[in-house]
Structure formats: structure tokens, C-alpha cells
């Protein structure tokens, strides 16, 4: 039993350990509530002996192929993630149409998404590390916690991912009462954490070592992140700049010793998205005579369909074969010890800083027109008592 909970706006990932069986059970356990309309101010973060729970937010994924349809329906009807005309009708229609194709992809990577598995492992290891480093905020294996840290597992903030998860928490509590016995705080972004950069640098070096020594310095490192519609970029979503910041930090770790580029993948639909796209970039470099590539999943901390299918099967295998070049993929951070150290360090620094919520989180995109963002941020501001 531990305090780590995992929650996603796309999919309630399921329980990890004993913190709570679900957000609703959490409400029942605490017995005292804050009204979502009028949350009273709470004291700042407790650094003394205070049982601390961590609510890990991450992308959901279907555990089995028969859950793919529900999963796609949730995505296609989530207006934070995707905006469609007549979304209530068109979203479920697209979900139905895409289900067989997406089911096939999941069956080719073992029958389901590994995101929950990896997030559970990361949560367990984080608990152990925090028990060692911060006994005063433990035990990290009990219920009845006194403060909760909502910890986004997306290192780079996007309104479509982290923002959507926070909106989902607000939605949940707007229909219920919020527990008052716990102090709340938020970790919403950590794109340049030094141990995150070191983790990616290690993953890249592991992969570079697989290339013959005489080509290692010609290998092009392609940092590949999930793309965004240009409409979202032009609203002022900070994701592209935060992903760029991570890339820069990783290359600094590698002393800028290799050629590299930031590219974008997983575009869907006909509207313009942020590029260059990963497959086009590989083709462009091949035209320039390059033959060796490492793909780095820079915006996600564990394996998922886009690493295991899109990168490994569609790019490394199929595209590599078609172009006659060597494309390999660095592992996601997963359970790398440096990455677990990064998670623990982020939590501890957050506790020591004593600032429950960041100013950036509380500020909307300059062209945000989503009223839910305003409601969510105002609610979290009251809840965290900034
Ligand atoms: Fe970015 Fe609303 S879309 S804050």
C-alpha cells in the first residue's frame, strides 16, 4: 500500500496502491469536504511530519483491445484534446471508424497499452525513494494522508494533456465536495530538470553504443514528440517551447557532440499540425546522404503505442527497410534509476520550496477561449491557497 495514485483525463488508469481506490473513494475516506464553489484558504505546504500522497497524472491507454473503442470515444469527445464540429456526434463516429485499425496496432504490441504498468512501477519506486530521502513526509505507504501533491507525469505542459487532466479533476469535484483535511499542491511542468536530461542522455548513449564505432558521430539524434494542431500552437500552448527546452538540456548533457533535430509525430486529421514530421525528416536527411538515426521519445516518460508501434514498427522497421537505412530507438525513461531520482528530487524540491502552485499554471494561454480552463485554474488557485 502506498500513496501514489494515477489518474488520467483520457482514462482512469486504475489503482496503484492503497492511497485510495478511486477519486470518489478518496472523497469518502477523508470525510470532510471543500465546496468547489467556495474553497477556503489553506496553509502553505507542510514540510514537517506530514503524511504526503502523490496523485500521478498520466495519459491513459486501453489495457486490452476490447477497451479501444471506449478509449477512442473518450479522446474524440474531449474538447481539451481535440475540437471537432458537432463533437457529440462526430467524435463517437470517428471513434467507431478508427477502432479496428487501432485495435490491430494494440494487438501488434502485445494486446494493450503498457502505460499503466510503467506508471505503477514508477510510482512504487518513487515511494521507496521518498521513504529513504524524506521520512518526515512519510510513511509513503498509508491512507489518511494530510497533504496531496498533484504531479503531472508529462514533463512538458500542454493544455491538451496536463491541462486536460486538471480540467478533468475540476469536473470531477464540481459534481462533488472536495476533501478539506488535505493540503493540495501542484507540480505541472519540469521540462528542464537536470536528472531528466541526464536520463535521456543515458538512454541515447545506450543506443549509440549499439552502432559501429566508426559511425557513432554521424548518427543523427531525432528527438520526436507528439505533434499539436497549429491552431493550439497559435493559441499560445507552451508545449513546443518546453519540449525544445528539454532537447537543449539533453544536448547540453551530451556536450552537443552529435547532430540532432526536434521533429514531431502522430498527426491526425486533415488540419495543419506542427512539423517537421518525423518520417518526413528521416526522408529529408536520407536525401542528404545520412544513414544512421536514433529516435528519442522526448515528451513521454514511459513506453506507449507511439513508441512501440509508430516508432519501432512504422519508422525503425518499415521505413528503415524502405529507405535502406539504420533507424533505432532510445528507450523511454521507464524505470531508469536516474529517472526515479528525478521524480523524487522534483517532489522534494517542491516540498522545500513551499509554493503550492506556479504562476504559469494559473495563467491561461493568451488566446485561450476555453471557459473550463478559467474555471479549473481559479478552483485550483483557491484550493492551493495561493
Ligand atoms: Fe491553454 Fe485554455 S487553451 S489555457
mmCIF file of C-alpha atoms and ligand atoms in Angstrom:
data_model
loop_
_atom_site.group_PDB
_atom_site.id
_atom_site.type_symbol
_atom_site.label_atom_id
_atom_site.label_comp_id
_atom_site.label_asym_id
_atom_site.label_seq_id
_atom_site.Cartn_x
_atom_site.Cartn_y
_atom_site.Cartn_z
ATOM 1 C CA UNK A 1 0.000 0.000 0.000
ATOM 2 C CA UNK A 2 1.337 3.412 -0.847
ATOM 3 C CA UNK A 3 0.074 6.883 -1.517
ATOM 4 C CA UNK A 4 0.688 7.020 -5.219
ATOM 5 C CA UNK A 5 -2.473 7.354 -7.288
ATOM 6 C CA UNK A 6 -2.661 7.539 -11.023
ATOM 7 C CA UNK A 7 -5.348 9.469 -12.783
ATOM 8 C CA UNK A 8 -5.810 10.500 -16.376
ATOM 9 C CA UNK A 9 -8.321 12.585 -18.215
ATOM 10 C CA UNK A 10 -8.409 10.044 -21.030
ATOM 11 C CA UNK A 11 -8.714 7.058 -18.840
ATOM 12 C CA UNK A 12 -8.832 6.460 -15.124
ATOM 13 C CA UNK A 13 -5.752 4.322 -15.075
ATOM 14 C CA UNK A 14 -6.808 2.274 -12.106
ATOM 15 C CA UNK A 15 -5.496 1.907 -8.666
ATOM 16 C CA UNK A 16 -1.879 1.605 -7.872
ATOM 17 C CA UNK A 17 -1.738 1.135 -4.169
ATOM 18 C CA UNK A 18 -3.538 1.951 -1.003
ATOM 19 C CA UNK A 19 -3.766 5.734 -1.173
ATOM 20 C CA UNK A 20 -7.304 5.455 -2.489
ATOM 21 C CA UNK A 21 -9.301 3.092 -4.612
ATOM 22 C CA UNK A 22 -10.519 5.924 -6.761
ATOM 23 C CA UNK A 23 -11.034 9.633 -6.633
ATOM 24 C CA UNK A 24 -14.527 9.004 -5.288
ATOM 25 C CA UNK A 25 -13.314 6.665 -2.569
ATOM 26 C CA UNK A 26 -10.845 9.360 -1.681
ATOM 27 C CA UNK A 27 -13.756 11.682 -1.073
ATOM 28 C CA UNK A 28 -15.388 9.149 1.184
ATOM 29 C CA UNK A 29 -12.276 8.435 3.220
ATOM 30 C CA UNK A 30 -11.497 11.997 4.073
ATOM 31 C CA UNK A 31 -14.963 12.730 5.498
ATOM 32 C CA UNK A 32 -14.532 16.472 5.240
ATOM 33 C CA UNK A 33 -15.027 18.438 2.122
ATOM 34 C CA UNK A 34 -14.456 21.731 0.412
ATOM 35 C CA UNK A 35 -17.240 23.055 -1.752
ATOM 36 C CA UNK A 36 -15.921 23.523 -5.283
ATOM 37 C CA UNK A 37 -17.604 26.906 -5.382
ATOM 38 C CA UNK A 38 -16.040 28.315 -2.246
ATOM 39 C CA UNK A 39 -12.872 26.580 -1.186
ATOM 40 C CA UNK A 40 -11.407 28.172 1.940
ATOM 41 C CA UNK A 41 -7.769 29.168 2.028
ATOM 42 C CA UNK A 42 -5.411 26.534 3.325
ATOM 43 C CA UNK A 43 -1.988 26.949 4.859
ATOM 44 C CA UNK A 44 1.008 26.572 2.603
ATOM 45 C CA UNK A 45 2.771 23.251 2.142
ATOM 46 C CA UNK A 46 3.707 21.338 5.241
ATOM 47 C CA UNK A 47 7.350 20.422 5.467
ATOM 48 C CA UNK A 48 7.257 18.873 8.922
ATOM 49 C CA UNK A 49 5.971 15.391 9.733
ATOM 50 C CA UNK A 50 3.069 15.205 7.339
ATOM 51 C CA UNK A 51 1.822 12.129 5.514
ATOM 52 C CA UNK A 52 2.029 13.082 1.870
ATOM 53 C CA UNK A 53 0.194 11.487 -1.042
ATOM 54 C CA UNK A 54 1.115 11.930 -4.684
ATOM 55 C CA UNK A 55 -1.517 11.884 -7.388
ATOM 56 C CA UNK A 56 0.270 10.967 -10.605
ATOM 57 C CA UNK A 57 -1.410 12.251 -13.761
ATOM 58 C CA UNK A 58 -0.668 10.497 -16.997
ATOM 59 C CA UNK A 59 -2.179 9.543 -20.317
ATOM 60 C CA UNK A 60 -4.491 6.571 -20.169
ATOM 61 C CA UNK A 61 -4.450 3.700 -22.599
ATOM 62 C CA UNK A 62 -6.614 0.646 -23.269
ATOM 63 C CA UNK A 63 -5.444 -2.334 -21.225
ATOM 64 C CA UNK A 64 -6.965 -4.751 -23.722
ATOM 65 C CA UNK A 65 -8.119 -4.434 -27.325
ATOM 66 C CA UNK A 66 -11.796 -4.641 -26.337
ATOM 67 C CA UNK A 67 -11.335 -1.351 -24.467
ATOM 68 C CA UNK A 68 -10.054 0.509 -27.529
ATOM 69 C CA UNK A 69 -13.460 1.781 -28.604
ATOM 70 C CA UNK A 70 -14.245 3.343 -25.206
ATOM 71 C CA UNK A 71 -10.784 4.842 -25.072
ATOM 72 C CA UNK A 72 -11.083 6.423 -28.520
ATOM 73 C CA UNK A 73 -14.544 7.736 -27.698
ATOM 74 C CA UNK A 74 -13.179 9.481 -24.610
ATOM 75 C CA UNK A 75 -10.424 11.108 -26.664
ATOM 76 C CA UNK A 76 -12.671 12.134 -29.525
ATOM 77 C CA UNK A 77 -15.205 13.734 -27.210
ATOM 78 C CA UNK A 78 -12.640 15.541 -25.020
ATOM 79 C CA UNK A 79 -12.666 19.151 -26.226
ATOM 80 C CA UNK A 80 -9.433 19.901 -24.390
ATOM 81 C CA UNK A 81 -7.669 17.399 -26.598
ATOM 82 C CA UNK A 82 -9.439 17.753 -29.861
ATOM 83 C CA UNK A 83 -12.003 20.216 -31.175
ATOM 84 C CA UNK A 84 -14.428 18.964 -33.796
ATOM 85 C CA UNK A 85 -17.571 20.487 -35.228
ATOM 86 C CA UNK A 86 -20.686 18.786 -33.764
ATOM 87 C CA UNK A 87 -18.303 16.911 -31.463
ATOM 88 C CA UNK A 88 -21.057 14.957 -29.694
ATOM 89 C CA UNK A 89 -21.927 13.263 -32.989
ATOM 90 C CA UNK A 90 -18.707 13.380 -34.985
ATOM 91 C CA UNK A 91 -16.444 12.284 -32.082
ATOM 92 C CA UNK A 92 -18.193 8.945 -31.438
ATOM 93 C CA UNK A 93 -18.461 8.395 -35.231
ATOM 94 C CA UNK A 94 -14.685 8.817 -35.725
ATOM 95 C CA UNK A 95 -14.022 6.622 -32.674
ATOM 96 C CA UNK A 96 -16.173 3.849 -34.177
ATOM 97 C CA UNK A 97 -14.492 4.150 -37.581
ATOM 98 C CA UNK A 98 -10.960 4.079 -36.158
ATOM 99 C CA UNK A 99 -11.479 1.263 -33.658
ATOM 100 C CA UNK A 100 -10.498 -1.735 -35.879
ATOM 101 C CA UNK A 101 -7.305 -0.049 -37.115
ATOM 102 C CA UNK A 102 -6.250 0.981 -33.602
ATOM 103 C CA UNK A 103 -7.139 -2.449 -32.181
ATOM 104 C CA UNK A 104 -4.817 -4.001 -34.760
ATOM 105 C CA UNK A 105 -1.994 -1.718 -33.631
ATOM 106 C CA UNK A 106 -2.505 -2.636 -29.976
ATOM 107 C CA UNK A 107 -2.587 -6.327 -30.851
ATOM 108 C CA UNK A 108 0.775 -5.874 -32.617
ATOM 109 C CA UNK A 109 2.369 -4.504 -29.442
ATOM 110 C CA UNK A 110 1.117 -7.242 -27.158
ATOM 111 C CA UNK A 111 -2.620 -6.558 -26.826
ATOM 112 C CA UNK A 112 -2.776 -3.395 -24.733
ATOM 113 C CA UNK A 113 -1.153 -0.205 -23.518
ATOM 114 C CA UNK A 114 1.819 -0.548 -21.139
ATOM 115 C CA UNK A 115 1.367 2.970 -19.724
ATOM 116 C CA UNK A 116 -0.353 1.836 -16.531
ATOM 117 C CA UNK A 117 2.226 -0.885 -15.923
ATOM 118 C CA UNK A 118 5.091 1.568 -16.216
ATOM 119 C CA UNK A 119 3.383 4.289 -14.208
ATOM 120 C CA UNK A 120 2.699 1.762 -11.433
ATOM 121 C CA UNK A 121 6.360 0.745 -11.390
ATOM 122 C CA UNK A 122 7.462 4.378 -11.353
ATOM 123 C CA UNK A 123 5.039 5.113 -8.508
ATOM 124 C CA UNK A 124 6.286 2.186 -6.393
ATOM 125 C CA UNK A 125 9.921 3.159 -6.930
ATOM 126 C CA UNK A 126 9.164 6.808 -6.192
ATOM 127 C CA UNK A 127 7.501 5.794 -2.901
ATOM 128 C CA UNK A 128 10.538 3.774 -1.872
ATOM 129 C CA UNK A 129 12.891 6.607 -2.758
ATOM 130 C CA UNK A 130 10.826 9.160 -0.846
ATOM 131 C CA UNK A 131 10.708 6.876 2.197
ATOM 132 C CA UNK A 132 14.507 6.890 2.188
ATOM 133 C CA UNK A 133 15.020 10.572 1.471
ATOM 134 C CA UNK A 134 12.109 12.143 3.277
ATOM 135 C CA UNK A 135 10.904 10.082 6.260
ATOM 136 C CA UNK A 136 9.240 13.215 7.673
ATOM 137 C CA UNK A 137 6.665 13.229 4.844
ATOM 138 C CA UNK A 138 6.103 9.511 5.190
ATOM 139 C CA UNK A 139 5.190 6.893 5.676
ATOM 140 C CA UNK A 140 4.587 6.815 1.938
ATOM 141 C CA UNK A 141 2.557 3.667 2.321
ATOM 142 C CA UNK A 142 -0.587 4.628 4.166
ATOM 143 C CA UNK A 143 -4.051 6.056 3.769
ATOM 144 C CA UNK A 144 -5.321 9.084 5.691
ATOM 145 C CA UNK A 145 -2.838 11.420 4.097
ATOM 146 C CA UNK A 146 -2.575 15.029 5.225
ATOM 147 C CA UNK A 147 -1.368 16.638 2.044
ATOM 148 C CA UNK A 148 -1.581 15.707 -1.621
ATOM 149 C CA UNK A 149 0.705 16.711 -4.464
ATOM 150 C CA UNK A 150 -0.902 16.557 -7.909
ATOM 151 C CA UNK A 151 2.117 15.578 -10.009
ATOM 152 C CA UNK A 152 1.821 15.683 -13.796
ATOM 153 C CA UNK A 153 3.871 12.940 -15.438
ATOM 154 C CA UNK A 154 4.134 14.959 -18.634
ATOM 155 C CA UNK A 155 7.456 16.824 -18.255
ATOM 156 C CA UNK A 156 6.296 19.479 -20.732
ATOM 157 C CA UNK A 157 2.968 21.218 -20.190
ATOM 158 C CA UNK A 158 0.316 21.229 -22.881
ATOM 159 C CA UNK A 159 -3.290 22.302 -22.474
ATOM 160 C CA UNK A 160 -4.212 19.140 -24.413
ATOM 161 C CA UNK A 161 -2.523 16.772 -21.936
ATOM 162 C CA UNK A 162 -1.683 18.174 -18.479
ATOM 163 C CA UNK A 163 -4.309 20.911 -18.840
ATOM 164 C CA UNK A 164 -6.919 18.340 -19.828
ATOM 165 C CA UNK A 165 -6.117 16.198 -16.762
ATOM 166 C CA UNK A 166 -6.509 19.192 -14.434
ATOM 167 C CA UNK A 167 -9.788 20.096 -16.108
ATOM 168 C CA UNK A 168 -10.949 16.515 -15.514
ATOM 169 C CA UNK A 169 -10.151 16.763 -11.786
ATOM 170 C CA UNK A 170 -12.067 20.028 -11.602
ATOM 171 C CA UNK A 171 -15.004 18.442 -13.465
ATOM 172 C CA UNK A 172 -14.971 15.554 -11.030
ATOM 173 C CA UNK A 173 -15.140 17.787 -7.967
ATOM 174 C CA UNK A 174 -17.573 20.242 -9.489
ATOM 175 C CA UNK A 175 -20.171 17.489 -9.018
ATOM 176 C CA UNK A 176 -18.943 16.501 -5.565
ATOM 177 C CA UNK A 177 -17.481 18.006 -2.445
ATOM 178 C CA UNK A 178 -13.729 18.360 -2.173
ATOM 179 C CA UNK A 179 -11.883 16.872 0.825
ATOM 180 C CA UNK A 180 -10.597 19.571 3.171
ATOM 181 C CA UNK A 181 -8.368 17.678 5.511
ATOM 182 C CA UNK A 182 -5.604 17.569 2.925
ATOM 183 C CA UNK A 183 -3.449 20.423 1.752
ATOM 184 C CA UNK A 184 -3.219 20.485 -2.004
ATOM 185 C CA UNK A 185 -0.378 21.493 -4.277
ATOM 186 C CA UNK A 186 0.548 21.122 -7.930
ATOM 187 C CA UNK A 187 3.623 20.118 -9.945
ATOM 188 C CA UNK A 188 2.629 20.957 -13.504
ATOM 189 C CA UNK A 189 5.911 21.013 -15.507
ATOM 190 C CA UNK A 190 9.550 20.012 -15.145
ATOM 191 C CA UNK A 191 10.932 20.003 -18.670
ATOM 192 C CA UNK A 192 14.479 21.036 -17.781
ATOM 193 C CA UNK A 193 15.067 19.052 -14.625
ATOM 194 C CA UNK A 194 18.780 18.090 -14.754
ATOM 195 C CA UNK A 195 18.153 14.441 -13.862
ATOM 196 C CA UNK A 196 15.519 14.166 -16.596
ATOM 197 C CA UNK A 197 18.117 15.461 -19.080
ATOM 198 C CA UNK A 198 20.690 13.018 -17.708
ATOM 199 C CA UNK A 199 18.221 10.133 -18.052
ATOM 200 C CA UNK A 200 17.591 10.885 -21.719
ATOM 201 C CA UNK A 201 21.340 11.348 -22.299
ATOM 202 C CA UNK A 202 21.939 7.888 -20.787
ATOM 203 C CA UNK A 203 19.225 6.342 -22.920
ATOM 204 C CA UNK A 204 20.800 7.902 -26.031
ATOM 205 C CA UNK A 205 24.283 6.684 -25.106
ATOM 206 C CA UNK A 206 22.935 3.147 -24.547
ATOM 207 C CA UNK A 207 21.587 3.190 -28.096
ATOM 208 C CA UNK A 208 24.624 4.883 -29.639
ATOM 209 C CA UNK A 209 26.766 2.076 -28.247
ATOM 210 C CA UNK A 210 24.904 -0.353 -30.498
ATOM 211 C CA UNK A 211 26.177 1.386 -33.656
ATOM 212 C CA UNK A 212 29.645 0.537 -35.043
ATOM 213 C CA UNK A 213 32.207 2.882 -33.531
ATOM 214 C CA UNK A 214 33.170 4.453 -36.862
ATOM 215 C CA UNK A 215 29.612 5.776 -37.494
ATOM 216 C CA UNK A 216 28.674 6.847 -33.973
ATOM 217 C CA UNK A 217 29.415 10.534 -34.532
ATOM 218 C CA UNK A 218 27.385 10.579 -37.763
ATOM 219 C CA UNK A 219 24.270 9.233 -36.111
ATOM 220 C CA UNK A 220 21.517 11.843 -36.239
ATOM 221 C CA UNK A 221 19.562 12.111 -32.997
ATOM 222 C CA UNK A 222 15.931 12.832 -33.780
ATOM 223 C CA UNK A 223 14.033 13.976 -30.704
ATOM 224 C CA UNK A 224 10.486 13.055 -31.592
ATOM 225 C CA UNK A 225 7.448 14.403 -29.731
ATOM 226 C CA UNK A 226 3.712 14.106 -30.298
ATOM 227 C CA UNK A 227 2.694 16.985 -32.555
ATOM 228 C CA UNK A 228 -0.045 19.546 -31.896
ATOM 229 C CA UNK A 229 -2.509 21.222 -34.275
ATOM 230 C CA UNK A 230 -1.143 24.622 -35.346
ATOM 231 C CA UNK A 231 -4.367 26.100 -34.021
ATOM 232 C CA UNK A 232 -3.301 25.085 -30.500
ATOM 233 C CA UNK A 233 0.257 26.324 -31.042
ATOM 234 C CA UNK A 234 -1.079 29.701 -32.171
ATOM 235 C CA UNK A 235 -3.292 29.930 -29.097
ATOM 236 C CA UNK A 236 -0.059 30.072 -27.126
ATOM 237 C CA UNK A 237 0.282 26.496 -25.852
ATOM 238 C CA UNK A 238 3.726 26.313 -24.193
ATOM 239 C CA UNK A 239 4.362 22.696 -25.198
ATOM 240 C CA UNK A 240 6.587 23.352 -28.250
ATOM 241 C CA UNK A 241 8.902 25.675 -26.328
ATOM 242 C CA UNK A 242 9.049 23.347 -23.311
ATOM 243 C CA UNK A 243 9.885 20.344 -25.491
ATOM 244 C CA UNK A 244 12.600 22.465 -27.139
ATOM 245 C CA UNK A 245 13.953 23.293 -23.676
ATOM 246 C CA UNK A 246 14.228 19.583 -22.819
ATOM 247 C CA UNK A 247 16.055 18.902 -26.086
ATOM 248 C CA UNK A 248 18.522 21.679 -25.333
ATOM 249 C CA UNK A 249 19.132 20.380 -21.791
ATOM 250 C CA UNK A 250 19.754 16.837 -23.080
ATOM 251 C CA UNK A 251 22.163 18.027 -25.770
ATOM 252 C CA UNK A 252 23.997 20.087 -23.168
ATOM 253 C CA UNK A 253 24.442 16.832 -21.200
ATOM 254 C CA UNK A 254 25.911 15.323 -24.376
ATOM 255 C CA UNK A 255 28.149 18.386 -24.920
ATOM 256 C CA UNK A 256 26.392 18.971 -28.256
ATOM 257 C CA UNK A 257 28.599 16.190 -29.666
ATOM 258 C CA UNK A 258 26.097 14.788 -32.159
ATOM 259 C CA UNK A 259 23.900 16.187 -34.922
ATOM 260 C CA UNK A 260 20.295 16.431 -33.749
ATOM 261 C CA UNK A 261 16.891 17.786 -34.616
ATOM 262 C CA UNK A 262 13.480 18.164 -32.970
ATOM 263 C CA UNK A 263 10.718 16.539 -35.016
ATOM 264 C CA UNK A 264 7.037 15.801 -34.460
ATOM 265 C CA UNK A 265 4.901 12.702 -34.918
ATOM 266 C CA UNK A 266 1.386 11.270 -34.642
ATOM 267 C CA UNK A 267 -0.525 13.899 -36.639
ATOM 268 C CA UNK A 268 -4.175 13.005 -37.207
ATOM 269 C CA UNK A 269 -6.799 14.563 -39.484
ATOM 270 C CA UNK A 270 -6.520 16.999 -42.364
ATOM 271 C CA UNK A 271 -5.792 20.247 -40.480
ATOM 272 C CA UNK A 272 -2.220 21.642 -40.286
ATOM 273 C CA UNK A 273 -0.074 20.407 -37.366
ATOM 274 C CA UNK A 274 3.340 21.385 -36.049
ATOM 275 C CA UNK A 275 6.227 19.923 -38.110
ATOM 276 C CA UNK A 276 8.624 18.775 -39.430
ATOM 277 C CA UNK A 277 7.109 15.319 -39.131
ATOM 278 C CA UNK A 278 9.367 12.505 -38.018
ATOM 279 C CA UNK A 279 9.038 10.344 -41.139
ATOM 280 C CA UNK A 280 9.468 13.340 -43.491
ATOM 281 C CA UNK A 281 12.537 14.462 -41.547
ATOM 282 C CA UNK A 282 14.115 10.999 -41.885
ATOM 283 C CA UNK A 283 13.406 11.039 -45.641
ATOM 284 C CA UNK A 284 14.891 14.551 -45.910
ATOM 285 C CA UNK A 285 18.086 13.517 -44.139
ATOM 286 C CA UNK A 286 18.367 10.359 -46.247
ATOM 287 C CA UNK A 287 18.275 12.594 -49.349
ATOM 288 C CA UNK A 288 21.203 14.465 -47.772
ATOM 289 C CA UNK A 289 23.113 11.177 -47.545
ATOM 290 C CA UNK A 290 22.519 10.371 -43.860
ATOM 291 C CA UNK A 291 22.114 6.704 -42.993
ATOM 292 C CA UNK A 292 22.032 6.329 -39.205
ATOM 293 C CA UNK A 293 19.378 7.626 -36.830
ATOM 294 C CA UNK A 294 18.279 7.368 -33.222
ATOM 295 C CA UNK A 295 14.708 8.321 -32.376
ATOM 296 C CA UNK A 296 14.225 9.683 -28.848
ATOM 297 C CA UNK A 297 10.707 9.856 -27.341
ATOM 298 C CA UNK A 298 11.404 13.173 -25.640
ATOM 299 C CA UNK A 299 7.910 14.084 -24.432
ATOM 300 C CA UNK A 300 6.821 10.889 -22.713
ATOM 301 C CA UNK A 301 8.285 9.075 -19.724
ATOM 302 C CA UNK A 302 7.225 5.529 -20.450
ATOM 303 C CA UNK A 303 6.580 3.186 -23.364
ATOM 304 C CA UNK A 304 3.255 3.577 -25.119
ATOM 305 C CA UNK A 305 1.660 2.962 -28.503
ATOM 306 C CA UNK A 306 3.594 5.812 -30.167
ATOM 307 C CA UNK A 307 6.966 4.352 -29.116
ATOM 308 C CA UNK A 308 6.196 0.666 -29.557
ATOM 309 C CA UNK A 309 4.190 0.914 -32.759
ATOM 310 C CA UNK A 310 4.756 4.215 -34.510
ATOM 311 C CA UNK A 311 8.477 4.490 -33.746
ATOM 312 C CA UNK A 312 9.554 0.837 -33.546
ATOM 313 C CA UNK A 313 7.377 -0.744 -36.220
ATOM 314 C CA UNK A 314 6.438 2.057 -38.629
ATOM 315 C CA UNK A 315 9.686 4.061 -38.567
ATOM 316 C CA UNK A 316 12.564 1.858 -37.337
ATOM 317 C CA UNK A 317 11.421 -1.289 -39.111
ATOM 318 C CA UNK A 318 9.184 -0.400 -42.055
ATOM 319 C CA UNK A 319 10.608 2.986 -43.052
ATOM 320 C CA UNK A 320 14.188 1.890 -42.346
ATOM 321 C CA UNK A 321 13.703 -1.075 -44.658
ATOM 322 C CA UNK A 322 12.056 1.041 -47.353
ATOM 323 C CA UNK A 323 14.867 3.628 -47.302
ATOM 324 C CA UNK A 324 17.695 1.159 -46.686
ATOM 325 C CA UNK A 325 18.948 2.983 -43.581
ATOM 326 C CA UNK A 326 19.544 2.130 -39.928
ATOM 327 C CA UNK A 327 16.944 3.683 -37.599
ATOM 328 C CA UNK A 328 16.965 2.727 -33.901
ATOM 329 C CA UNK A 329 15.045 3.992 -30.913
ATOM 330 C CA UNK A 330 16.210 5.015 -27.452
ATOM 331 C CA UNK A 331 14.131 3.554 -24.616
ATOM 332 C CA UNK A 332 11.758 5.845 -22.723
ATOM 333 C CA UNK A 333 12.878 6.731 -19.158
ATOM 334 C CA UNK A 334 10.687 3.910 -17.698
ATOM 335 C CA UNK A 335 12.392 2.636 -14.519
ATOM 336 C CA UNK A 336 15.870 4.048 -15.145
ATOM 337 C CA UNK A 337 17.338 4.773 -11.669
ATOM 338 C CA UNK A 338 18.244 8.321 -12.699
ATOM 339 C CA UNK A 339 14.667 8.922 -13.691
ATOM 340 C CA UNK A 340 13.325 7.697 -10.344
ATOM 341 C CA UNK A 341 15.860 10.007 -8.672
ATOM 342 C CA UNK A 342 14.481 12.812 -10.866
ATOM 343 C CA UNK A 343 10.897 12.158 -9.736
ATOM 344 C CA UNK A 344 11.924 12.100 -6.071
ATOM 345 C CA UNK A 345 14.011 15.255 -6.423
ATOM 346 C CA UNK A 346 11.131 17.099 -8.094
ATOM 347 C CA UNK A 347 8.797 16.176 -5.217
ATOM 348 C CA UNK A 348 11.304 17.079 -2.510
ATOM 349 C CA UNK A 349 12.213 20.418 -4.086
ATOM 350 C CA UNK A 350 8.514 21.157 -4.415
ATOM 351 C CA UNK A 351 8.006 20.467 -0.701
ATOM 352 C CA UNK A 352 11.035 22.517 0.287
ATOM 353 C CA UNK A 353 10.074 25.450 -1.877
ATOM 354 C CA UNK A 354 6.715 25.639 -0.161
ATOM 355 C CA UNK A 355 4.963 27.189 -3.149
ATOM 356 C CA UNK A 356 1.841 25.118 -3.720
ATOM 357 C CA UNK A 357 1.098 26.236 -7.268
ATOM 358 C CA UNK A 358 3.024 28.024 -10.025
ATOM 359 C CA UNK A 359 2.126 31.381 -11.532
ATOM 360 C CA UNK A 360 2.466 29.927 -15.011
ATOM 361 C CA UNK A 361 -0.115 27.266 -14.264
ATOM 362 C CA UNK A 362 -2.555 29.948 -13.141
ATOM 363 C CA UNK A 363 -2.165 31.947 -16.355
ATOM 364 C CA UNK A 364 -4.134 30.879 -19.403
ATOM 365 C CA UNK A 365 -2.834 30.844 -22.974
ATOM 366 C CA UNK A 366 -3.043 34.350 -24.475
ATOM 367 C CA UNK A 367 -5.728 33.202 -26.921
ATOM 368 C CA UNK A 368 -7.493 30.657 -24.705
ATOM 369 C CA UNK A 369 -11.211 30.622 -25.394
ATOM 370 C CA UNK A 370 -11.992 27.558 -23.274
ATOM 371 C CA UNK A 371 -14.025 28.652 -20.254
ATOM 372 C CA UNK A 372 -13.181 25.372 -18.473
ATOM 373 C CA UNK A 373 -9.527 26.470 -18.284
ATOM 374 C CA UNK A 374 -10.571 29.596 -16.370
ATOM 375 C CA UNK A 375 -12.826 27.647 -14.003
ATOM 376 C CA UNK A 376 -10.200 24.978 -13.370
ATOM 377 C CA UNK A 377 -7.354 27.384 -12.699
ATOM 378 C CA UNK A 378 -9.470 29.536 -10.393
ATOM 379 C CA UNK A 379 -10.583 26.443 -8.494
ATOM 380 C CA UNK A 380 -7.015 25.146 -8.069
ATOM 381 C CA UNK A 381 -5.870 28.615 -7.020
ATOM 382 C CA UNK A 382 -8.416 28.644 -4.197
ATOM 383 C CA UNK A 383 -7.720 25.048 -3.309
ATOM 384 C CA UNK A 384 -3.972 25.547 -3.042
ATOM 385 C CA UNK A 385 -4.488 28.888 -1.305
ATOM 386 C CA UNK A 386 -2.108 30.976 -3.347
HETATM 387 FE FE1 LIG B 1 -4.440 26.957 -22.927
HETATM 388 FE FE2 LIG B 1 -7.043 27.294 -22.183
HETATM 389 S S1 LIG B 1 -6.260 26.502 -24.072
HETATM 390 S S2 LIG B 1 -5.253 27.729 -21.034
#
